[in-house]
Short mmCIF file of C-alpha atoms and ligand atoms in Angstrom, two decimals:
data_model
loop_
_atom_site.label_atom_id
_atom_site.label_comp_id
_atom_site.label_asym_id
_atom_site.label_seq_id
_atom_site.Cartn_x
_atom_site.Cartn_y
_atom_site.Cartn_z
CA ASN A 1 -7.38 20.52 -82.68
CA ASN A 2 -6.90 22.97 -79.80
CA VAL A 3 -5.17 20.51 -77.41
CA LEU A 4 -1.38 20.83 -76.91
CA LEU A 5 -0.89 18.26 -74.21
CA GLU A 6 -2.92 15.29 -73.16
CA VAL A 7 -2.21 13.22 -70.01
CA GLU A 8 -3.72 9.81 -69.61
CA ASN A 9 -3.64 7.71 -66.50
CA LEU A 10 -0.38 9.15 -65.27
CA LYS A 11 1.13 7.48 -62.25
CA THR A 12 4.42 8.46 -60.52
CA TYR A 13 5.31 6.29 -57.59
CA PHE A 14 8.44 6.43 -55.48
CA PRO A 15 9.77 3.37 -53.67
CA VAL A 16 9.99 3.50 -49.86
CA LYS A 17 12.99 1.69 -48.53
CA GLY A 18 13.20 0.12 -45.08
CA GLY A 19 15.17 -1.96 -42.79
CA VAL A 20 18.92 -2.66 -42.78
CA LEU A 21 18.71 -4.23 -46.23
CA LYS A 22 17.06 -1.13 -47.67
CA LYS A 23 14.43 -3.28 -49.36
CA THR A 24 11.48 -1.63 -51.04
CA THR A 25 8.70 -1.89 -48.47
CA GLY A 26 6.09 0.17 -50.35
CA TYR A 27 5.44 3.02 -52.74
CA VAL A 28 4.52 6.66 -52.30
CA HIS A 29 1.57 7.16 -54.54
CA ALA A 30 2.68 10.73 -55.37
CA VAL A 31 0.63 11.03 -58.64
CA ASP A 32 -1.96 8.35 -58.71
CA ASP A 33 -3.75 7.84 -62.10
CA ILE A 34 -4.59 11.30 -63.35
CA SER A 35 -5.86 12.42 -66.76
CA PHE A 36 -6.26 15.91 -68.20
CA LYS A 37 -5.91 17.99 -71.38
CA VAL A 38 -4.26 21.37 -71.83
CA ASN A 39 -5.42 23.73 -74.57
CA LYS A 40 -2.99 25.67 -76.73
CA GLN A 41 -2.12 29.13 -75.38
CA GLU A 42 -4.10 28.65 -72.25
CA THR A 43 -3.11 28.32 -68.61
CA PHE A 44 -4.02 25.13 -66.88
CA ALA A 45 -3.66 25.39 -63.12
CA LEU A 46 -2.94 22.55 -60.64
CA VAL A 47 -3.97 23.43 -57.19
CA GLY A 48 -4.06 21.77 -53.80
CA GLU A 49 -2.10 21.65 -50.53
CA SER A 50 1.53 20.87 -50.27
CA GLY A 51 2.24 17.18 -50.75
CA CYS A 52 -0.79 16.65 -53.06
CA GLY A 53 1.34 15.74 -56.01
CA LYS A 54 1.07 18.87 -58.08
CA SER A 55 4.90 19.52 -58.32
CA THR A 56 5.57 15.90 -59.08
CA THR A 57 2.99 16.00 -61.78
CA GLY A 58 4.64 18.97 -63.40
CA ARG A 59 8.02 17.40 -63.16
CA SER A 60 6.72 14.13 -64.54
CA LEU A 61 5.38 15.82 -67.59
CA LEU A 62 8.92 17.02 -68.57
CA ARG A 63 10.40 13.86 -67.24
CA VAL A 64 12.55 15.61 -64.80
CA ILE A 65 11.06 12.94 -62.54
CA GLU A 66 10.43 9.75 -64.44
CA PRO A 67 6.82 8.66 -64.45
CA THR A 68 5.84 5.11 -63.44
CA SER A 69 3.22 4.66 -66.11
CA GLY A 70 0.73 6.46 -68.34
CA LYS A 71 0.71 8.40 -71.57
CA ILE A 72 1.75 12.05 -72.11
CA THR A 73 0.96 13.20 -75.60
CA PHE A 74 2.60 16.38 -76.67
CA ARG A 75 2.43 17.37 -80.36
CA ASN A 76 1.25 13.90 -81.29
CA GLU A 77 4.11 12.16 -79.51
CA ASP A 78 4.12 10.16 -76.32
CA VAL A 79 6.77 11.90 -74.13
CA ILE A 80 7.19 8.88 -71.90
CA ARG A 81 8.36 6.73 -74.80
CA LEU A 82 11.13 9.13 -76.01
CA SER A 83 14.73 8.12 -75.41
CA LYS A 84 16.86 10.23 -73.01
CA GLU A 85 18.52 11.83 -76.03
CA GLU A 86 15.11 12.60 -77.72
CA MET A 87 13.82 13.98 -74.49
CA ARG A 88 16.79 16.29 -74.11
CA LYS A 89 15.97 17.83 -77.50
CA LYS A 90 12.32 18.07 -76.61
CA ARG A 91 13.12 20.23 -73.58
CA LYS A 92 13.70 23.07 -76.05
CA ASP A 93 10.02 23.11 -76.39
CA MET A 94 9.03 21.98 -72.90
CA GLN A 95 10.40 24.04 -70.09
CA LEU A 96 10.14 24.51 -66.32
CA ILE A 97 10.23 27.62 -64.08
CA PHE A 98 11.12 26.75 -60.51
CA GLN A 99 9.57 28.14 -57.30
CA ASN A 100 12.65 29.37 -55.65
CA PRO A 101 14.80 31.97 -57.57
CA TYR A 102 17.24 31.93 -54.57
CA SER A 103 18.22 28.25 -54.87
CA SER A 104 17.62 27.41 -58.54
CA LEU A 105 20.28 29.69 -59.95
CA ASN A 106 23.87 28.71 -59.62
CA PRO A 107 25.54 31.48 -57.55
CA ARG A 108 28.90 31.14 -59.21
CA MET A 109 27.55 31.84 -62.71
CA THR A 110 26.97 35.31 -64.17
CA VAL A 111 23.55 35.98 -65.75
CA ASN A 112 25.29 35.66 -69.17
CA LYS A 113 26.60 32.26 -68.22
CA LEU A 114 23.31 31.11 -66.70
CA LEU A 115 21.50 32.00 -69.94
CA SER A 116 24.05 30.66 -72.43
CA GLU A 117 24.87 27.44 -70.64
CA PRO A 118 21.63 25.56 -71.52
CA LEU A 119 21.80 26.62 -75.07
CA ARG A 120 25.40 25.53 -75.54
CA THR A 121 25.26 22.25 -73.60
CA HIS A 122 21.77 21.06 -74.41
CA PHE A 123 21.03 22.48 -77.78
CA SER A 124 24.55 22.92 -79.17
CA MET A 125 23.94 26.46 -80.65
CA SER A 126 26.72 28.52 -82.06
CA GLN A 127 28.12 31.45 -80.11
CA LYS A 128 26.55 33.92 -82.50
CA GLU A 129 23.14 32.42 -82.17
CA ILE A 130 23.53 32.34 -78.39
CA GLU A 131 24.37 36.01 -78.29
CA GLU A 132 21.38 36.86 -80.37
CA GLN A 133 19.05 34.76 -78.22
CA ILE A 134 20.39 36.43 -75.02
CA LEU A 135 19.74 39.89 -76.34
CA TRP A 136 16.22 38.82 -77.43
CA VAL A 137 15.42 37.25 -74.07
CA ILE A 138 16.60 40.03 -71.77
CA ASP A 139 14.50 42.47 -73.62
CA LYS A 140 11.44 40.14 -73.18
CA VAL A 141 11.85 39.80 -69.47
CA GLY A 142 13.00 43.35 -68.69
CA LEU A 143 16.67 42.89 -67.84
CA THR A 144 19.45 45.08 -69.23
CA LYS A 145 22.76 44.33 -70.99
CA GLU A 146 24.71 45.78 -68.09
CA GLN A 147 23.13 43.17 -65.84
CA LEU A 148 24.56 40.25 -67.84
CA ASP A 149 27.85 40.29 -66.06
CA ARG A 150 26.37 40.23 -62.55
CA TYR A 151 25.86 37.29 -60.25
CA PRO A 152 22.51 36.19 -58.88
CA HIS A 153 23.10 37.53 -55.34
CA GLN A 154 23.36 41.07 -56.86
CA PHE A 155 19.71 40.91 -57.75
CA SER A 156 16.43 41.25 -55.82
CA GLY A 157 14.02 38.26 -55.60
CA GLY A 158 11.82 39.61 -58.36
CA GLN A 159 14.76 40.21 -60.69
CA ARG A 160 16.14 36.67 -59.96
CA GLN A 161 12.79 35.24 -60.97
CA ARG A 162 13.07 37.30 -64.23
CA ILE A 163 16.43 35.51 -64.75
CA SER A 164 14.74 32.18 -64.15
CA ILE A 165 11.97 32.96 -66.57
CA ALA A 166 14.54 34.11 -69.17
CA ARG A 167 16.35 30.78 -68.70
CA ALA A 168 13.04 28.90 -69.35
CA ILE A 169 12.03 30.88 -72.36
CA ILE A 170 15.34 31.43 -74.10
CA SER A 171 14.98 28.17 -76.13
CA LYS A 172 11.60 29.51 -77.40
CA PRO A 173 9.44 26.74 -75.94
CA SER A 174 5.71 26.53 -76.56
CA PHE A 175 4.97 24.85 -73.29
CA VAL A 176 6.13 25.96 -69.78
CA VAL A 177 5.43 24.44 -66.41
CA ALA A 178 5.58 27.13 -63.79
CA ASP A 179 5.87 25.59 -60.29
CA GLU A 180 4.80 28.16 -57.67
CA PRO A 181 6.64 30.90 -59.62
CA VAL A 182 5.61 33.73 -57.29
CA SER A 183 5.22 31.98 -53.93
CA ALA A 184 8.76 32.88 -52.70
CA LEU A 185 8.33 36.57 -53.54
CA ASP A 186 7.00 39.53 -51.55
CA VAL A 187 3.29 40.13 -52.32
CA SER A 188 4.16 43.51 -53.88
CA ILE A 189 6.50 41.87 -56.41
CA GLN A 190 4.11 38.94 -57.14
CA SER A 191 1.83 40.84 -59.47
CA GLN A 192 4.74 42.19 -61.55
CA ILE A 193 5.99 38.69 -62.16
CA LEU A 194 2.38 37.38 -62.89
CA ASN A 195 1.91 40.23 -65.41
CA LEU A 196 5.18 39.34 -67.03
CA LEU A 197 4.10 35.74 -67.39
CA ILE A 198 0.76 36.85 -68.93
CA GLU A 199 2.47 39.26 -71.36
CA LEU A 200 4.93 36.51 -72.40
CA GLN A 201 2.06 34.11 -72.97
CA LYS A 202 0.37 36.48 -75.44
CA ASP A 203 3.61 37.51 -77.11
CA LEU A 204 5.17 34.09 -77.52
CA LYS A 205 1.96 32.08 -77.76
CA LEU A 206 2.86 30.05 -74.65
CA THR A 207 0.84 27.34 -72.95
CA TYR A 208 1.26 27.21 -69.22
CA ILE A 209 0.78 24.61 -66.49
CA PHE A 210 0.66 26.89 -63.48
CA ILE A 211 1.20 25.17 -60.17
CA SER A 212 0.13 26.94 -56.97
CA HIS A 213 -1.48 26.65 -53.54
CA ASP A 214 -2.61 30.32 -53.80
CA LEU A 215 -6.27 30.23 -54.96
CA ASN A 216 -6.43 33.96 -55.54
CA VAL A 217 -3.43 33.83 -57.84
CA VAL A 218 -4.85 30.88 -59.73
CA ARG A 219 -8.21 32.61 -60.33
CA HIS A 220 -6.38 35.56 -61.72
CA ILE A 221 -4.12 33.73 -64.13
CA SER A 222 -5.73 30.42 -65.22
CA ASN A 223 -8.28 29.46 -67.82
CA SER A 224 -8.99 26.01 -66.33
CA VAL A 225 -7.94 24.27 -63.08
CA ALA A 226 -7.57 20.84 -61.58
CA VAL A 227 -7.83 20.37 -57.83
CA MET A 228 -5.59 17.61 -56.57
CA TYR A 229 -5.78 15.67 -53.28
CA LEU A 230 -3.51 12.70 -52.43
CA GLY A 231 -2.16 12.39 -55.92
CA ARG A 232 -5.53 12.41 -57.64
CA ILE A 233 -7.62 14.99 -59.48
CA VAL A 234 -10.87 15.31 -57.54
CA GLU A 235 -12.37 18.18 -59.63
CA THR A 236 -11.56 20.00 -62.79
CA GLY A 237 -13.15 22.54 -65.07
CA ASP A 238 -13.06 26.17 -66.35
CA THR A 239 -11.62 28.36 -63.63
CA GLU A 240 -14.68 30.58 -63.06
CA GLN A 241 -17.04 27.67 -63.03
CA ILE A 242 -15.01 25.93 -60.38
CA TYR A 243 -14.68 29.12 -58.31
CA THR A 244 -18.43 29.98 -58.44
CA SER A 245 -19.90 26.47 -58.50
CA ALA A 246 -17.52 23.93 -56.88
CA MET A 247 -19.09 20.59 -56.24
CA HIS A 248 -16.50 18.34 -54.59
CA PRO A 249 -16.37 18.55 -50.78
CA TYR A 250 -12.64 19.04 -50.89
CA THR A 251 -12.71 21.95 -53.38
CA LYS A 252 -15.52 23.54 -51.28
CA ALA A 253 -13.40 23.29 -48.18
CA LEU A 254 -10.34 24.74 -49.95
CA LEU A 255 -12.32 27.65 -51.37
CA SER A 256 -13.97 28.35 -48.05
CA ALA A 257 -10.55 29.13 -46.59
CA VAL A 258 -9.84 31.93 -49.12
CA PRO A 259 -10.46 35.31 -47.49
CA SER A 260 -13.29 37.08 -49.23
CA LYS A 261 -12.58 40.60 -50.60
CA ASP A 262 -16.01 41.69 -49.69
CA PRO A 263 -16.22 41.81 -45.81
CA LEU A 264 -20.06 41.73 -45.83
CA GLN A 265 -19.95 38.46 -47.73
CA LYS A 266 -18.67 36.26 -44.76
CA LYS A 267 -18.26 32.73 -45.97
CA LYS A 268 -18.64 29.87 -43.64
CA ARG A 269 -15.24 28.15 -43.22
CA ILE A 270 -15.46 24.42 -43.86
CA ILE A 271 -12.91 22.59 -41.79
CA LEU A 272 -12.08 18.99 -42.80
CA LYS A 273 -11.63 16.71 -39.84
CA GLY A 274 -8.33 14.88 -39.29
CA ASP A 275 -5.19 14.98 -41.39
CA VAL A 276 -4.23 13.96 -44.99
CA PRO A 277 -3.64 10.23 -44.94
CA SER A 278 -0.23 8.82 -45.93
CA PRO A 279 0.39 8.63 -49.69
CA VAL A 280 2.20 5.30 -48.96
CA ASN A 281 -1.11 3.62 -48.04
CA PRO A 282 -3.87 5.75 -49.58
CA PRO A 283 -7.36 4.78 -48.45
CA ASN A 284 -9.48 2.48 -50.55
CA GLY A 285 -12.37 4.12 -52.35
CA CYS A 286 -12.50 7.89 -52.22
CA PRO A 287 -9.11 9.44 -51.00
CA LEU A 288 -11.23 11.95 -48.90
CA ASN A 289 -13.40 9.31 -47.19
CA SER A 290 -11.85 9.52 -43.74
CA ARG A 291 -12.31 13.30 -43.59
CA CYS A 292 -15.51 13.97 -45.48
CA GLU A 293 -18.76 14.99 -43.70
CA SER A 294 -20.86 13.57 -46.51
CA ALA A 295 -19.11 10.24 -46.75
CA MET A 296 -21.30 7.17 -47.47
CA SER A 297 -20.54 3.44 -47.18
CA ILE A 298 -19.78 3.29 -50.94
CA CYS A 299 -17.06 5.91 -50.43
CA LYS A 300 -14.85 3.44 -48.46
CA GLU A 301 -15.12 0.84 -51.14
CA ILE A 302 -15.28 2.27 -54.66
CA ARG A 303 -13.03 4.90 -55.91
CA PRO A 304 -15.13 7.60 -57.69
CA GLU A 305 -13.98 8.43 -61.21
CA LEU A 306 -14.25 11.91 -62.63
CA ALA A 307 -17.76 12.27 -63.98
CA ASP A 308 -18.86 14.76 -66.68
CA MET A 309 -21.19 17.41 -65.22
CA GLY A 310 -21.44 19.30 -68.54
CA ASN A 311 -19.66 22.50 -69.62
CA ASN A 312 -16.20 20.92 -69.18
CA HIS A 313 -16.84 20.46 -65.43
CA HIS A 314 -15.76 17.09 -63.96
CA VAL A 315 -16.13 15.82 -60.49
CA ALA A 316 -14.92 12.62 -58.78
CA CYS A 317 -17.44 12.12 -55.95
CA HIS A 318 -20.19 9.59 -55.31
CA LEU A 319 -22.65 12.40 -54.52
CA TYR A 320 -22.77 13.18 -58.20
CA LYS A 321 -23.70 11.02 -61.11
CA GLU A 322 -23.25 11.80 -64.80
FE1 SF4 B 401 -17.04 12.59 -49.67
FE2 SF4 B 401 -17.88 10.28 -50.66
FE3 SF4 B 401 -17.68 12.36 -52.26
FE4 SF4 B 401 -15.48 11.23 -51.32
S1 SF4 B 401 -16.93 10.30 -52.69
S2 SF4 B 401 -15.94 13.35 -51.45
S3 SF4 B 401 -16.12 10.66 -49.28
S4 SF4 B 401 -19.10 12.09 -50.55
MG1 MG B 402 5.45 21.82 -54.50
#
């Protein structure tokens, strides 16, 4: 079995409070019934515009945010059913790299403290084990022993992201959610960090969920991809397949906005009309129906499910039938 993580019908809703009594008046459908599988030692990308639910999905998988319902099978166990204590232990094997290396590292802690603290408090390792792990991890991410006594502000953005990555892999996880890990960095630094992530994946046999709005980065790093819109997956498949043969009108619009490297191959930009509807009252039927040029009457009534187009390619759109 090549699957490390299987997500079934995951929903994460947030209550909306209103009025003087702060009563729940509705729910943000941040993640709205999504299913996917992630293969061992591969990179599965979640793409889409900000607010589409990709970060909430990543955090829900590790229960940094509590999912509302669904099933998350990781190593034959449903993560959602674990107790808080069991989940704390599980984090050794399931880790998160945050987007912003400027705000995610405590400025009052030295690198040594930043790295040792999770091992001591969450995994109760001995001092000797911790020291060994720290030496192991700084070598893996390209930091030096001299840098251990410094504070985050003494590092560049790229080096800070190396510290964040070290924090995530120091417990030797097999699964890492990387949420926009290079988006806050200068373009010149981005490829260094991406290459580090790729090297670490080979070296440590890591499986990644890679969250990004940058379609060029995603094409470079991922094996498969899921395109999200309004909390749902509208299209998923092998990365090259999606990039060369996208079927969903939303995916086509997203890809049409990526600047082509070949100036002679001018693509026609597809502009969707209107704005993304509120995730508090998502539309009936297809989430894209108010903005889609191809919308038909069925699109306002029936929600299209992901249909199998063969070769691992799935599309949720009434234009296509299995
Ligand atoms: Fe457009 Fe209908 Fe397909 Fe939705 S289901 S993307 S509205 S054609
Ligand atoms: Mg985000």
